[in-house]
Amino acid sequence: MARAQRLRTEALPATRGAILDRGGTPLVYDVDARGVEADPALVTDATAEAAMLAPLLGFPAAQIRHQLTVPGQFSWLAHGLTPAQGDAVIAANQAGVYVVKETKRVYPDGNLAAAVLGFTGADGTGLAGIEYVDNAVLTGEPGRLVEEVDPTGRVIPTGRSFEVAPVPGQSVELTIDRDIQWVAESTLAAQVKATKAKSGMVVVMNPQTGAVLALASVPGFNPADPVVPAGGTTGEPAVASVYEPGSVNKIITASAAIETGVVTPNTVITVPPYLMVDGTAFHDAEPHGTEHLTFTGVLAQSSNIGTIKVAERLGKATLYRFLRMFGLGSVTGVGLPGESAGLLPPPQLWSGTQAATIPFGQGIGVTAMQMAEIYSTVANGGLREQPHVVRGTVDANGVFHHALLPAPVQVIDPTTAATVRTMLQAVTTNGGTAPAAAIPGYLIAGKTGTANAVGANGRYNGGFVASFIGMAPADHPQLVVEVVLNQPQTNIYGGAVAAPVFRQIMGFALQTLRIPPSTSPPPVLRLYG
Amino acid sequence: MVPTARSRAPRAPFVVVVMALLTAGLVGLLLLNTALDEGSFALGNLQQQQAALADQEQALAAQVAAAEAPGSLAARATALGMVPDYRPAFIKLPTGKVTGDSPLVGTTLKVAGATPLGLVIGPAGGLLPASPSPAPSPLPSASPPPSPSPRPSASPRPSAHPTPAPAPSRS
C-alpha cells in the first residue's frame, strides 16, 4: 500500500498525425498545449481567484468565476493555452486550479482548405473532412509512464519505473497543392464578392492521375473554430451539394454522339428559333432565326436546340448509358465525407421534356466533383482515373506509403476524346461562349454552363448557376479547372463570370507546374455549314 | 603439562575494523544515495530546461510556418506594392525568346547568362524590368561571370524583388 501511494501513472499522450500538402508541408499539425481545470470544492475565494486568472487565461473574470463555482468537483477553465501560459497559471498558484498537458491542432495557413482538412473535437477525434475519414490513421496510441515519486513529485531513482512508449499517429499527405489552393480560394472569393453570388466552388484536377490539386469553396470557415458560416457549411460542397449542371453537361452528349457516330464535328444541324418537344417550346440563350450550325458550332455557341436534335438521334437509352459510364448517378469515391451520388433517374422515368433537357444538363442533379471527373476523363483520352485527395501516408519513420487506387476505366475511345477536345477549343474562340477563358500561347478546351438554379422547395428559383470547366493544354491536357458560381447577381453567364476565374487559376497552375505553352497550331474549326 | 595459552587475539582491533568497515559501507551507501539523488535533481532540472526549450522551438516553428503561408506572403507582397500576375510566360534559353501569355511575346530578351537547366519560368517581364528597379535588391550585385557556371535555376514563384539578371546564389 505504501508503494501504491508512491506510484504515479502518467498518461503519455500520442501525437496526432499531421495532414500535409502534396509537397510535404504541414497544413495542420499537433502542438503541445495546456488546459486549466478547476476543482470547485477546493476553491477558497472564487472572486479573487477569477480576478487573478482573468488576464492569464484571456477570459472575463465573471466567466471564470462561474466555472469556479459550479456544483461538483470538476470544471474546465480553459483549453489550448501555450505552455508558457500554463506555467504562468501554475506560478499563480490558485487553490483548486490545476494545469494539465494536452495537445492542440494548429493551422498555419488560416482557413486554407478548411473543408478538406476538417477539424477535431475536444477529445481530439476527427469530426469532419480528412480528420474524420482518416481518423484511425491519424490517431496514435497513448503510452504510460509509471514511476515511484516522493511527496514533492520528484522521481525516486532507485524506485521501480516502467514506460510504455506512445505510438504517434501517422501523417496523411494530400494531393492538394498549397499554392494552387490559395490562388483558387482567393480568386474565387473575389469573384463571388464581385458578382454577389451566394457561394462558389473550384476543383482543380490532374486528369492523368485523378489527383485533386485544389478544392475551394466560398464561403469557407475557420477550422480552428468551426462555426457554420451564414449561407455556408462546414462540409465540402463540391461533393455534397447537388445542382443542375446545365450546358457543361453537353460534353457527355457530344462524346456519346461522336463515339456512336451519329454525327461528326462538321455535320450540319439546322437550328430553328424554337423547338417543340412534348408540348413545350425550347429556345436558345440568344434569340435567332433559323441557323445552320455544324455540330462544333452547336457546342461553341451552346445551342440547346442543336443539342436536342443531336440527342434525338442518340436515343434515351444510349444517352443514359453514357451518362452512367461517365459517373453520373454514382459517388466519385474521392475520399471526402458526405459525398452525394447526385440525381439521375433511369430513362423509363424520364418525362417527355426531360428527354430534351437532360442532354443540355437540366433535369438531372450532379456534384462539382462529378463534373470535374467527366472533363478529366475526356482530357485523359477517355480513360477515367480515380479522383482522390489523399496521396498516401507517412509513418513514424518518415517513410511515405502511396495510397492504393482502383484501376482506371476506359469510358470512350481515345480518338473520340481527341475529337471532342478539338471541338471544345471553339468555345474559347471569339465565335464561342467563353473567349474570356483563352490563355494566349496555350490551346484551351472547355465549356460554359448557365443553368437554372433549384431552390429549397425543389423548383427553379429564378437564379442561375454559372460554370466554366476547361482543360489545358488541349492537345495533351495536364490540368482540368472547374469554376462554379451559385446565383451570381451582376451577370448570369458562365462565359462572363466563371471563365475569367478559370483563366486566373489555370494560368497560375500552368506557371507553377512549369507546363510549357502548346507547340501545335490551333485547329481550324468550322462553326457554320 | 603446561596449559596451552589460549592465544587471546586482541579483540578490540577486530571490532574496530569491522565497525570501520560497517561505517565505511554505510557512509558509502549514503554517499551513493546522495549522489543518485543529486543526479535525480539534476535530471529534473535538465528535463525542465529541455521542456522549456522545446516549447520555445515549437513557438518559433509556428511563427515560421505562419510567415511562409501563401496568404502571408501575398499580404506582404501587396504591402510592397506588387500585384498578382497569373499570366504564364516563358523565356526560352539561350535565345531569350518569349512565349506564352505576355505582352513581350515574339520579342527576344537579353539574358546575362545561360543556365544548363533549360527553361527559366517566371512572370512576364520578371527577369528584365523596363526601367532600373528602384527597390534595393537583397542579392549582392553581380557582374555576369566570364564563363557560364552551373547555378540553381530561379524559383518558379514570382520573385519579390525584380532582379536584373539571374544572379549567382551564394550558399
Coordinates of C-alpha atoms in Angstrom, one line a residue, chain A:
Chain A
M1 CA 0.0 0.0 0.0
A2 CA 2.9 2.3 0.7
R3 CA 4.3 1.5 -2.7
A4 CA 1.0 2.2 -4.2
Q5 CA 1.0 5.6 -2.6
R6 CA 4.3 6.3 -4.3
L7 CA 3.4 5.1 -7.7
R8 CA 2.3 7.7 -10.2
T9 CA 1.0 6.8 -13.6
E10 CA 1.3 9.5 -16.2
A11 CA -0.5 9.1 -19.4
L12 CA 1.8 9.9 -22.3
P13 CA -0.5 11.4 -25.0
A14 CA 0.3 10.3 -28.5
T15 CA 0.8 13.0 -31.1
R16 CA -1.9 13.0 -33.7
G17 CA -0.5 12.8 -37.2
A18 CA -0.3 15.9 -39.4
I19 CA -2.0 16.5 -42.7
L20 CA 0.4 17.6 -45.4
D21 CA 0.0 19.1 -48.8
R22 CA 1.5 17.3 -51.8
G23 CA 4.9 19.0 -51.2
G24 CA 5.0 17.6 -47.6
T25 CA 4.3 21.0 -46.0
P26 CA 2.0 20.5 -42.9
L27 CA -1.4 22.1 -43.3
V28 CA -2.4 21.1 -39.8
Y29 CA -0.4 19.6 -37.0
D30 CA -0.3 19.0 -33.3
V31 CA 1.5 21.2 -30.8
D32 CA 1.8 20.8 -27.0
A33 CA -0.7 22.8 -25.2
R34 CA -2.1 23.3 -21.7
G35 CA -5.6 23.0 -20.3
V36 CA -6.7 24.5 -17.0
E37 CA -9.2 22.7 -14.9
A38 CA -10.7 23.5 -11.5
D39 CA -11.9 21.6 -8.5
P40 CA -14.7 23.9 -7.2
A41 CA -14.7 22.1 -3.9
L42 CA -11.2 23.3 -3.2
V43 CA -11.6 26.8 -4.4
T44 CA -11.3 29.2 -1.5
D45 CA -12.2 32.6 -2.9
A46 CA -13.8 32.3 -6.3
T47 CA -14.0 36.1 -7.0
A48 CA -10.4 36.8 -6.1
E49 CA -9.1 33.8 -8.0
A50 CA -11.2 34.7 -11.0
A51 CA -9.7 38.2 -11.0
M52 CA -6.1 36.7 -10.7
L53 CA -6.7 34.3 -13.6
A54 CA -8.6 36.6 -16.0
P55 CA -5.5 38.2 -17.5
L56 CA -3.7 34.9 -17.7
L57 CA -6.5 33.0 -19.4
G58 CA -7.8 35.8 -21.5
F59 CA -11.5 35.3 -20.4
P60 CA -13.6 37.8 -18.5
A61 CA -13.4 37.3 -14.7
A62 CA -17.2 36.7 -14.5
Q63 CA -17.0 33.7 -16.8
I64 CA -14.1 32.2 -14.8
R65 CA -15.9 32.8 -11.6
H66 CA -18.9 30.9 -12.9
Q67 CA -16.7 27.9 -13.8
L68 CA -15.1 28.0 -10.3
T69 CA -18.4 27.8 -8.6
V70 CA -20.3 25.1 -10.5
P71 CA -21.5 22.3 -8.2
G72 CA -19.3 19.3 -8.1
Q73 CA -15.6 18.7 -8.1
F74 CA -14.6 19.3 -11.7
S75 CA -14.9 22.0 -14.3
W76 CA -12.8 23.3 -17.2
L77 CA -11.5 26.8 -17.2
A78 CA -9.5 26.9 -20.5
H79 CA -8.1 24.8 -23.3
G80 CA -5.4 25.2 -25.8
L81 CA -3.1 27.5 -23.9
T82 CA 0.5 27.7 -24.8
P83 CA 3.0 26.0 -22.3
A84 CA 4.2 29.5 -21.3
Q85 CA 0.7 30.5 -20.4
G86 CA 0.3 27.2 -18.5
D87 CA 3.4 28.0 -16.5
A88 CA 2.0 31.4 -15.6
V89 CA -1.1 29.8 -14.2
I90 CA 1.0 27.3 -12.2
A91 CA 3.0 30.2 -10.8
A92 CA -0.2 32.0 -9.8
N93 CA -0.8 29.0 -7.5
Q94 CA -4.5 29.5 -7.0
A95 CA -6.3 26.9 -4.8
G96 CA -8.3 24.3 -6.7
V97 CA -6.8 25.2 -10.1
Y98 CA -4.7 22.7 -12.0
V99 CA -2.9 22.7 -15.3
V100 CA -2.9 19.6 -17.4
K101 CA -1.0 18.7 -20.6
E102 CA -2.9 18.4 -23.8
T103 CA -2.4 18.8 -27.5
K104 CA -3.8 21.3 -29.9
R105 CA -4.3 21.4 -33.7
V106 CA -2.6 24.3 -35.4
Y107 CA -3.4 25.6 -38.8
P108 CA -0.5 27.7 -40.1
D109 CA -2.4 28.7 -43.3
G110 CA -5.5 30.0 -41.6
N111 CA -8.7 29.0 -43.4
L112 CA -6.9 27.4 -46.3
A113 CA -8.6 24.1 -47.5
A114 CA -10.7 24.1 -44.3
A115 CA -13.4 21.8 -45.7
V116 CA -10.9 19.3 -47.0
L117 CA -8.9 19.2 -43.7
G118 CA -11.9 19.2 -41.4
F119 CA -11.5 19.6 -37.7
T120 CA -11.3 17.7 -34.5
G121 CA -13.5 17.8 -31.4
A122 CA -12.5 18.5 -27.8
D123 CA -11.2 14.9 -27.3
G124 CA -9.1 15.1 -30.4
T125 CA -11.3 12.8 -32.6
G126 CA -11.8 13.9 -36.2
L127 CA -15.3 15.2 -36.9
A128 CA -15.1 16.4 -40.5
G129 CA -13.0 16.2 -43.6
I130 CA -9.8 14.2 -43.7
E131 CA -9.6 14.4 -39.9
Y132 CA -12.7 12.3 -39.9
V133 CA -12.2 10.0 -42.8
D134 CA -8.6 9.1 -41.9
N135 CA -9.1 9.3 -38.1
A136 CA -7.8 5.8 -37.5
V137 CA -4.6 6.5 -39.4
L138 CA -4.0 9.9 -37.7
T139 CA -4.7 8.8 -34.1
G140 CA -1.8 7.3 -32.3
E141 CA -1.8 5.1 -29.2
P142 CA -1.2 6.8 -25.9
G143 CA 1.6 5.4 -23.7
R144 CA 2.0 5.1 -20.0
L145 CA 4.8 6.0 -17.6
V146 CA 4.7 4.5 -14.1
E147 CA 7.2 5.8 -11.6
E148 CA 7.7 6.0 -7.8
V149 CA 7.7 9.6 -6.7
D150 CA 8.4 11.4 -3.5
P151 CA 5.8 13.7 -1.9
T152 CA 7.1 16.6 -3.9
G153 CA 6.7 14.7 -7.2
R154 CA 10.4 14.0 -7.9
V155 CA 11.2 10.6 -9.2
I156 CA 12.9 8.2 -6.7
P157 CA 15.9 7.0 -8.6
T158 CA 16.1 3.6 -7.0
G159 CA 12.4 3.1 -7.3
R160 CA 10.6 1.0 -9.9
S161 CA 9.5 2.5 -13.1
F162 CA 8.4 1.3 -16.5
E163 CA 7.3 3.1 -19.6
V164 CA 5.2 2.1 -22.5
A165 CA 6.1 4.5 -25.3
P166 CA 3.2 6.2 -27.1
V167 CA 2.8 5.3 -30.7
P168 CA 2.5 8.6 -32.7
G169 CA -0.2 8.8 -35.4
Q170 CA 0.7 8.6 -39.0
S171 CA 0.6 11.7 -41.2
V172 CA -1.7 11.9 -44.2
E173 CA -0.3 13.5 -47.4
L174 CA -2.9 15.1 -49.6
T175 CA -2.8 15.7 -53.4
I176 CA -3.6 19.4 -52.7
D177 CA -1.0 21.9 -53.9
R178 CA -0.9 24.7 -51.2
D179 CA -0.2 27.5 -53.6
I180 CA -2.8 26.5 -56.3
Q181 CA -5.3 26.1 -53.4
W182 CA -4.6 29.6 -52.2
V183 CA -4.9 31.1 -55.7
A184 CA -8.2 29.1 -56.3
E185 CA -9.6 30.3 -53.0
S186 CA -8.6 34.0 -53.3
T187 CA -9.7 34.4 -56.9
L188 CA -13.0 32.6 -56.3
A189 CA -13.7 34.6 -53.2
A190 CA -13.0 37.9 -55.1
Q191 CA -15.4 36.9 -57.9
V192 CA -18.2 35.6 -55.5
K193 CA -18.0 39.0 -53.8
A194 CA -17.9 41.0 -57.1
T195 CA -20.8 39.2 -58.6
K196 CA -22.7 39.0 -55.3
A197 CA -23.1 35.2 -55.7
K198 CA -24.4 33.1 -52.9
S199 CA -21.4 30.7 -53.0
G200 CA -18.8 29.3 -55.3
M201 CA -16.7 26.2 -55.9
V202 CA -13.5 25.4 -57.7
V203 CA -12.0 22.0 -58.5
V204 CA -8.5 21.6 -60.0
M205 CA -7.7 18.1 -61.1
N206 CA -4.8 16.3 -62.8
P207 CA -6.6 14.3 -65.4
Q208 CA -3.7 11.9 -65.9
T209 CA -3.8 10.7 -62.3
G210 CA -7.1 11.9 -60.8
A211 CA -5.3 13.8 -58.2
V212 CA -7.2 16.8 -56.8
L213 CA -4.7 19.7 -56.8
A214 CA -7.2 22.2 -55.3
L215 CA -10.7 22.2 -53.9
A216 CA -12.0 25.6 -53.0
S217 CA -15.4 26.6 -51.6
V218 CA -16.7 30.0 -50.7
P219 CA -17.8 30.8 -48.0
G220 CA -15.2 28.8 -46.1
F221 CA -14.8 28.6 -42.4
N222 CA -12.2 28.7 -39.7
P223 CA -11.1 25.1 -38.8
A224 CA -9.6 26.2 -35.5
D225 CA -13.1 27.5 -34.5
P226 CA -15.5 25.7 -36.8
V227 CA -18.7 27.8 -36.7
V228 CA -21.1 27.2 -39.6
P229 CA -21.0 30.4 -41.6
A230 CA -24.1 32.2 -42.8
G231 CA -25.2 30.6 -46.1
G232 CA -22.3 28.2 -45.8
T233 CA -21.4 24.8 -44.5
T234 CA -18.5 23.0 -42.6
G235 CA -18.9 20.2 -45.1
E236 CA -17.4 20.1 -48.6
P237 CA -20.0 21.4 -51.1
A238 CA -18.0 20.1 -54.1
V239 CA -19.0 16.6 -53.1
A240 CA -22.1 17.2 -51.1
S241 CA -24.0 19.9 -52.9
V242 CA -26.2 18.8 -55.8
Y243 CA -27.2 21.2 -58.6
E244 CA -28.4 21.0 -62.2
P245 CA -25.2 21.4 -64.3
G246 CA -26.7 23.0 -67.4
S247 CA -24.6 23.2 -70.6
V248 CA -21.4 21.9 -69.2
N249 CA -23.1 18.5 -69.4
K250 CA -23.2 18.8 -73.2
I251 CA -19.7 17.2 -73.1
I252 CA -21.4 13.8 -72.4
T253 CA -24.0 14.3 -75.2
A254 CA -21.1 15.3 -77.6
S255 CA -18.9 12.3 -76.6
A256 CA -21.8 9.9 -77.0
A257 CA -22.7 11.3 -80.4
I258 CA -19.2 11.2 -81.7
E259 CA -18.5 7.8 -80.2
T260 CA -21.6 6.2 -81.7
G261 CA -21.1 8.0 -85.0
V262 CA -24.5 9.6 -85.2
V263 CA -22.8 12.9 -86.0
T264 CA -19.3 14.2 -86.9
P265 CA -17.8 17.6 -85.9
N266 CA -18.8 19.0 -89.3
T267 CA -22.3 17.6 -89.6
V268 CA -24.6 20.5 -90.3
I269 CA -27.5 20.8 -88.0
T270 CA -30.5 23.1 -88.8
V271 CA -31.3 25.1 -85.7
P272 CA -34.7 26.8 -85.7
P273 CA -35.5 29.7 -83.4
Y274 CA -37.5 27.3 -81.2
L275 CA -38.3 23.6 -81.0
M276 CA -41.4 21.9 -79.7
V277 CA -40.9 18.8 -77.6
D278 CA -43.7 17.2 -75.8
G279 CA -45.8 20.3 -76.0
T280 CA -43.1 22.6 -74.6
A281 CA -41.2 25.2 -76.6
F282 CA -37.4 25.2 -76.2
H283 CA -35.3 28.2 -77.0
D284 CA -31.6 29.0 -77.1
A285 CA -30.0 31.6 -74.8
E286 CA -29.9 34.3 -77.5
P287 CA -32.9 34.6 -79.9
H288 CA -32.0 33.8 -83.6
G289 CA -33.6 32.9 -86.9
T290 CA -33.0 29.5 -88.5
E291 CA -29.3 28.9 -88.4
H292 CA -27.2 26.2 -90.0
L293 CA -24.5 25.2 -87.5
T294 CA -22.0 22.4 -87.6
F295 CA -22.0 20.2 -84.5
T296 CA -18.8 22.1 -83.5
G297 CA -20.8 25.3 -83.8
V298 CA -23.6 23.9 -81.7
L299 CA -21.1 23.3 -78.9
A300 CA -19.2 26.6 -79.4
Q301 CA -22.4 28.6 -79.2
S302 CA -24.1 26.2 -76.7
S303 CA -27.2 25.8 -78.7
N304 CA -29.8 23.9 -76.7
I305 CA -31.9 23.3 -79.7
G306 CA -29.0 21.9 -81.7
T307 CA -28.2 19.6 -78.8
I308 CA -31.7 18.3 -78.5
K309 CA -31.7 17.4 -82.2
V310 CA -28.4 15.5 -81.9
A311 CA -29.7 13.8 -78.7
E312 CA -32.8 12.7 -80.6
R313 CA -30.6 10.8 -83.0
L314 CA -28.8 9.2 -80.0
G315 CA -31.9 8.0 -78.2
K316 CA -32.7 8.0 -74.4
A317 CA -31.2 4.6 -73.7
T318 CA -27.8 5.3 -75.3
L319 CA -27.6 8.8 -73.7
Y320 CA -28.3 7.2 -70.3
R321 CA -25.7 4.6 -70.8
F322 CA -23.0 7.3 -71.5
L323 CA -24.3 9.4 -68.5
R324 CA -23.8 6.4 -66.2
M325 CA -20.4 5.4 -67.8
F326 CA -19.1 8.9 -67.2
G327 CA -20.0 8.6 -63.5
L328 CA -23.3 10.4 -63.1
G329 CA -25.6 8.8 -60.6
S330 CA -22.6 7.3 -58.6
V331 CA -20.3 8.8 -56.0
T332 CA -16.8 9.5 -57.3
G333 CA -15.2 8.0 -54.2
V334 CA -12.8 10.9 -54.0
G335 CA -12.4 10.3 -50.2
L336 CA -14.3 13.1 -48.5
P337 CA -17.3 12.5 -46.2
G338 CA -20.9 13.3 -47.2
E339 CA -20.5 12.7 -50.9
S340 CA -23.7 12.6 -52.9
A341 CA -24.3 10.4 -56.0
G342 CA -26.4 13.2 -57.5
L343 CA -29.8 12.6 -59.1
L344 CA -30.1 10.6 -62.3
P345 CA -33.3 8.8 -62.9
P346 CA -33.4 5.9 -65.3
P347 CA -34.7 6.6 -68.8
Q348 CA -38.0 4.9 -68.3
L349 CA -38.8 7.5 -65.6
W350 CA -37.9 10.5 -67.8
S351 CA -40.7 12.8 -68.6
G352 CA -41.2 13.9 -72.2
T353 CA -39.4 17.2 -71.6
Q354 CA -36.6 15.6 -69.6
A355 CA -35.6 13.6 -72.7
A356 CA -35.0 17.1 -74.2
T357 CA -33.4 18.8 -71.2
I358 CA -31.1 16.1 -69.9
P359 CA -28.9 16.4 -73.0
F360 CA -28.2 20.0 -72.0
G361 CA -27.9 19.4 -68.4
Q362 CA -31.2 20.3 -66.8
G363 CA -33.5 17.8 -65.1
I364 CA -30.6 15.9 -63.5
G365 CA -28.5 16.7 -60.4
V366 CA -24.8 16.5 -60.2
T367 CA -21.9 17.5 -57.9
A368 CA -19.0 19.6 -58.9
M369 CA -16.6 16.7 -58.3
Q370 CA -18.6 14.5 -60.7
M371 CA -18.3 17.2 -63.4
A372 CA -14.6 17.6 -62.9
E373 CA -14.2 13.8 -63.2
I374 CA -16.2 13.9 -66.5
Y375 CA -13.9 16.6 -68.0
S376 CA -10.8 14.8 -66.7
T377 CA -11.9 11.6 -68.5
V378 CA -12.2 13.4 -71.8
A379 CA -8.9 15.2 -71.1
N380 CA -7.2 11.8 -70.4
G381 CA -8.0 10.2 -73.7
G382 CA -11.3 8.8 -72.4
L383 CA -9.6 7.0 -69.5
R384 CA -11.3 7.7 -66.2
E385 CA -8.8 7.8 -63.4
Q386 CA -10.0 7.6 -59.7
P387 CA -10.3 11.1 -58.3
H388 CA -8.6 11.2 -54.9
V389 CA -7.4 13.8 -52.4
V390 CA -5.1 11.5 -50.4
R391 CA -1.7 10.8 -52.0
G392 CA -0.6 8.5 -49.2
T393 CA 0.5 8.3 -45.6
V394 CA 3.8 9.0 -43.8
D395 CA 4.7 6.7 -41.0
A396 CA 6.6 7.5 -37.8
N397 CA 9.9 6.7 -39.6
G398 CA 9.1 9.2 -42.3
V399 CA 8.5 6.6 -44.9
F400 CA 5.9 7.5 -47.5
H401 CA 3.3 4.9 -48.4
H402 CA 1.3 5.5 -51.6
A403 CA -2.5 5.3 -51.4
L404 CA -3.8 2.3 -53.4
L405 CA -6.3 3.4 -56.1
P406 CA -8.6 1.3 -58.2
A407 CA -7.7 0.7 -61.8
P408 CA -8.8 3.3 -64.4
V409 CA -11.8 2.7 -66.7
Q410 CA -11.9 3.4 -70.4
V411 CA -15.1 5.3 -70.9
I412 CA -14.8 6.5 -74.5
D413 CA -12.3 5.8 -77.3
P414 CA -9.1 8.0 -77.3
T415 CA -10.0 9.2 -80.8
T416 CA -13.5 10.3 -79.6
A417 CA -11.9 12.1 -76.7
A418 CA -9.4 13.9 -79.0
T419 CA -12.3 14.9 -81.4
V420 CA -14.3 16.3 -78.5
R421 CA -11.3 18.2 -77.2
T422 CA -10.8 19.7 -80.6
M423 CA -14.4 20.8 -80.9
L424 CA -14.4 22.3 -77.4
Q425 CA -11.5 24.6 -78.4
A426 CA -14.0 26.5 -80.4
V427 CA -15.7 27.6 -77.1
T428 CA -12.7 29.8 -76.2
T429 CA -12.5 31.5 -79.6
N430 CA -14.3 34.7 -80.5
G431 CA -17.1 32.6 -82.1
G432 CA -17.7 30.7 -78.8
T433 CA -19.3 31.5 -75.5
A434 CA -16.0 31.9 -73.5
P435 CA -13.3 33.9 -75.2
A436 CA -12.5 35.2 -71.6
A437 CA -11.1 31.7 -70.8
A438 CA -8.5 31.8 -73.5
I439 CA -4.8 31.9 -72.4
P440 CA -2.5 33.2 -75.2
G441 CA 0.1 30.7 -76.0
Y442 CA -2.0 27.7 -74.9
L443 CA -4.7 25.6 -76.5
I444 CA -7.7 25.7 -74.1
A445 CA -10.7 23.5 -74.5
G446 CA -13.8 23.9 -72.3
K447 CA -17.4 24.5 -71.9
T448 CA -19.6 27.1 -70.3
G449 CA -22.8 26.5 -68.4
T450 CA -25.6 28.8 -67.3
A451 CA -28.1 26.5 -65.6
N452 CA -31.4 27.2 -63.8
A453 CA -30.8 27.0 -60.1
V454 CA -33.1 25.0 -57.9
G455 CA -34.5 26.5 -54.7
A456 CA -35.2 24.9 -51.4
N457 CA -38.6 23.7 -52.5
G458 CA -37.2 21.8 -55.4
R459 CA -38.4 24.3 -58.0
Y460 CA -36.4 26.7 -60.2
N461 CA -36.0 29.8 -58.2
G462 CA -35.1 32.2 -61.0
G463 CA -31.4 32.3 -60.2
F464 CA -28.7 30.7 -62.3
V465 CA -25.6 28.5 -61.6
A466 CA -22.7 29.8 -63.8
S467 CA -19.9 27.5 -64.6
F468 CA -16.9 27.0 -66.8
I469 CA -14.9 23.8 -67.0
G470 CA -11.7 23.7 -69.1
M471 CA -8.6 21.8 -69.7
A472 CA -5.1 22.7 -70.9
P473 CA -3.1 22.2 -72.9
A474 CA -5.9 20.9 -75.1
D475 CA -3.8 18.7 -77.3
H476 CA -2.5 16.8 -74.3
P477 CA -4.2 18.1 -71.1
Q478 CA -2.4 18.1 -67.8
L479 CA -4.9 20.2 -65.9
V480 CA -8.6 20.5 -65.6
V481 CA -10.0 23.5 -63.8
E482 CA -13.7 23.9 -62.9
V483 CA -15.3 27.1 -61.6
V484 CA -18.9 27.2 -60.4
L485 CA -20.7 30.3 -59.2
N486 CA -24.0 29.9 -57.4
Q487 CA -26.5 32.6 -58.4
P488 CA -24.3 35.5 -59.4
Q489 CA -26.3 38.7 -59.5
T490 CA -24.4 41.0 -61.8
N491 CA -24.2 38.6 -64.7
I492 CA -25.6 35.1 -65.0
Y493 CA -23.4 33.8 -67.9
G494 CA -20.7 31.2 -67.3
G495 CA -18.6 32.8 -70.0
A496 CA -18.7 36.2 -68.3
V497 CA -18.3 35.3 -64.6
A498 CA -16.8 31.9 -64.4
A499 CA -14.4 31.9 -67.4
P500 CA -12.2 34.8 -66.1
V501 CA -11.7 33.0 -62.8
F502 CA -10.8 29.9 -64.8
R503 CA -8.2 31.9 -66.7
Q504 CA -6.5 33.2 -63.5
I505 CA -6.4 29.8 -61.8
M506 CA -5.4 27.8 -64.9
G507 CA -2.7 30.5 -65.7
F508 CA -1.2 30.3 -62.2
A509 CA -1.3 26.5 -62.2
L510 CA 0.3 26.2 -65.6
Q511 CA 3.0 28.5 -64.4
T512 CA 3.6 26.9 -61.1
L513 CA 3.7 23.4 -62.5
R514 CA 6.0 24.6 -65.3
I515 CA 3.7 23.4 -68.1
P516 CA 5.1 24.9 -71.3
P517 CA 2.9 26.6 -74.0
S518 CA 1.4 24.5 -76.7
T519 CA 3.5 24.0 -79.7
S520 CA 0.8 22.7 -82.0
P521 CA -1.1 25.3 -84.1
P522 CA -4.7 26.0 -83.1
P523 CA -7.2 23.8 -85.0
V524 CA -9.2 25.2 -87.9
L525 CA -12.8 24.8 -86.8
R526 CA -15.9 25.3 -88.8
L527 CA -18.9 26.6 -86.9
Y528 CA -21.4 27.2 -89.7
G529 CA -22.5 24.9 -92.5

